[in-house]
Amino acid sequence: MGGLRTAESLRRYKYPGHIHILGDEWHMPYNRPPLSKSLLAQDQEFAQVSFPIKSADLNTEFTLGDGVRQLSMEQQSVTLQSGKKIQFDFLVAATGLRSKKLVFPNNLQGGRFALRTFDDAKAIRQAVGSGKEVVILGSGFIGLEVAATLKGLGCRVKIVAMEDIPLGLILGEPFGEEIRRRHETKGIEFYLNNRVTDLVGNTAITHVKLVDGQSLTCDIFIEAIGSAANVEWLEGNELDLTDGLLTDSSLRAVKSNGTSVSNLFGVGDIARFPNIRFELPPRRIEHWNIPLESSRRTAREIVRQVVPGSIEGFESEDGFNPLPTFWSDQFEFSILSYGEPRLADEIRLLEGNLGEEFIFAYLREGSLVGVAGIGMKSKINEMRKDIIK
Amino acid sequence: MITIKVDMDKCQHYGQCVYEAPNIFKLNENDKLEYLASADETERENVKSASDICPMQAIQVFE
């Protein structure tokens, strides 16, 4: 997605050169949010999630199913898995994330899944069905969305998580408790403040063992414990690769010595960019709007270098400072959030009732840093402008 | 003129498009999306941005 959006923006800003998108998946770029929802629920085809190529003048070469193995900044080239070498003037690193997976003493793979790609979603869809026993490890957004969708398909769903409260660290304890209550009402079983210590079975999983001694029946085990940035191919170039690719506020990669690299950019989930808005250390943001906004910014930066003065007002553009936004659909309710609620030192119920629709305001040192709620979308949308710039 | 079509089966009424193209899209008092089906050229970039930012990729723009 970050790659495609960068190419689109480059053409929009009249970038005159050749554009080449490289990807390790065999699929053209596609939209991930439906993977845990409609794609899983309705077994949709790839066409339902692929991004349409909207522009006739995209004029971009795609190489799919052949990921980048190694970058050499010295040679200004990337080497692909196939051994093919490609030179570049500008390189945009948009290799995103992969699902984290645990290693168990009995490290069975049969019946074991994660959800990050289209193929992951298809594999889960083929395995599930009415009456299947599903154990989901992790009570973050993906875990909860998958739980809701699979419950709707007639599975028995249990969630095991280390937290005491689902999403409690992100949205606050009252919000998280309400989410748990809604899931329990629908029949989801929670094993919180808990861990899976081992898998049981011969070739396929039949049970999972918990740290508190319980054993849960399990046909399908889904690990939803977060993601790791795909940065290994960037190693050996004196870049700061601590949790993603560190960039400056123009999304240019930053070397270990603190200097910026003018022709290497981080876009999307892997970019760890400065937090200008809240004057806090650089961080990655795994929200859907970041690939789009970071690709636009990167395209402008590249065009500025190639054709100086071609974009009005861009020479003096401020640092990259997107407003993070996320949403989540679970059962019949949907969560919408702007800003960074997890930074709050004070949380206030602003409107509504927990059992129905509501909005929380998230404050840090008295300033609004985030807003989130269930329902009340137009009111939440209106409040986004009140979050500190 | 540009023509705008929203797939209301896909739309989840998040209102991200409202921010990008406020003259074209709005959430009504029931939090449901309403939009203008056509607009003049001045809205082209805003509507394209709205189409890009739509989480459900429900907005199509015809030129």
mmCIF file of C-alpha atoms in Angstrom, chain A residues 5 12 31 33 48 51-52 54 288-289 292 296 325 327-329 335-336 338 375-378 381 384, chain B residues 10 12-16 18-20 27-29 31 45 48-57 59:
data_model
loop_
_atom_site.group_PDB
_atom_site.id
_atom_site.type_symbol
_atom_site.label_atom_id
_atom_site.label_comp_id
_atom_site.label_asym_id
_atom_site.label_seq_id
_atom_site.Cartn_x
_atom_site.Cartn_y
_atom_site.Cartn_z
ATOM 1 C CA ARG A 5 0.499 5.327 -2.783
ATOM 2 C CA ARG A 12 0.588 13.467 -9.155
ATOM 3 C CA ASN A 31 -6.353 -3.257 1.590
ATOM 4 C CA PRO A 33 -8.643 -3.921 7.180
ATOM 5 C CA GLN A 48 -12.764 -7.274 -3.215
ATOM 6 C CA PHE A 51 -6.526 -1.401 -4.519
ATOM 7 C CA PRO A 52 -7.801 -0.236 -7.878
ATOM 8 C CA LYS A 54 -6.909 4.533 -10.480
ATOM 9 C CA TRP A 288 -3.981 2.616 8.414
ATOM 10 C CA ASN A 289 -3.672 6.315 7.554
ATOM 11 C CA LEU A 292 -1.013 7.116 2.842
ATOM 12 C CA ARG A 296 2.442 11.703 0.074
ATOM 13 C CA THR A 325 -6.501 7.686 13.474
ATOM 14 C CA TRP A 327 -11.150 2.396 13.860
ATOM 15 C CA SER A 328 -12.292 -1.112 14.605
ATOM 16 C CA ASP A 329 -15.486 -3.042 13.896
ATOM 17 C CA ILE A 335 -14.643 2.125 17.698
ATOM 18 C CA LEU A 336 -13.258 5.350 16.234
ATOM 19 C CA TYR A 338 -8.095 10.243 16.707
ATOM 20 C CA GLY A 375 -20.698 5.133 17.929
ATOM 21 C CA MET A 376 -21.141 8.949 17.928
ATOM 22 C CA LYS A 377 -18.939 9.150 14.847
ATOM 23 C CA SER A 378 -19.930 12.603 13.693
ATOM 24 C CA ASN A 381 -15.046 13.582 13.852
ATOM 25 C CA ARG A 384 -10.435 15.846 15.838
ATOM 26 C CA LYS B 10 -18.792 -1.301 1.904
ATOM 27 C CA GLN B 12 -18.844 1.906 7.454
ATOM 28 C CA HIS B 13 -19.634 5.614 7.971
ATOM 29 C CA TYR B 14 -16.297 6.477 9.595
ATOM 30 C CA GLY B 15 -16.377 9.936 8.059
ATOM 31 C CA GLN B 16 -12.695 10.089 7.090
ATOM 32 C CA VAL B 18 -15.696 14.263 5.403
ATOM 33 C CA TYR B 19 -12.403 15.729 6.560
ATOM 34 C CA GLU B 20 -10.807 15.479 3.097
ATOM 35 C CA LEU B 27 -22.252 12.404 8.355
ATOM 36 C CA ASN B 28 -25.902 13.138 9.120
ATOM 37 C CA GLU B 29 -27.488 13.251 12.581
ATOM 38 C CA ASP B 31 -24.043 9.090 11.792
ATOM 39 C CA GLU B 45 -8.154 16.708 -5.595
ATOM 40 C CA LYS B 48 -9.473 11.890 -4.806
ATOM 41 C CA SER B 49 -7.951 12.311 -1.353
ATOM 42 C CA ALA B 50 -11.235 11.211 0.197
ATOM 43 C CA SER B 51 -11.223 8.134 -2.026
ATOM 44 C CA ASP B 52 -7.641 7.334 -0.981
ATOM 45 C CA ILE B 53 -8.302 7.813 2.744
ATOM 46 C CA CYS B 54 -11.480 5.704 2.833
ATOM 47 C CA PRO B 55 -10.656 2.691 5.045
ATOM 48 C CA MET B 56 -13.176 0.528 3.234
ATOM 49 C CA GLN B 57 -12.119 1.797 -0.209
ATOM 50 C CA ILE B 59 -15.460 5.715 -2.898
#
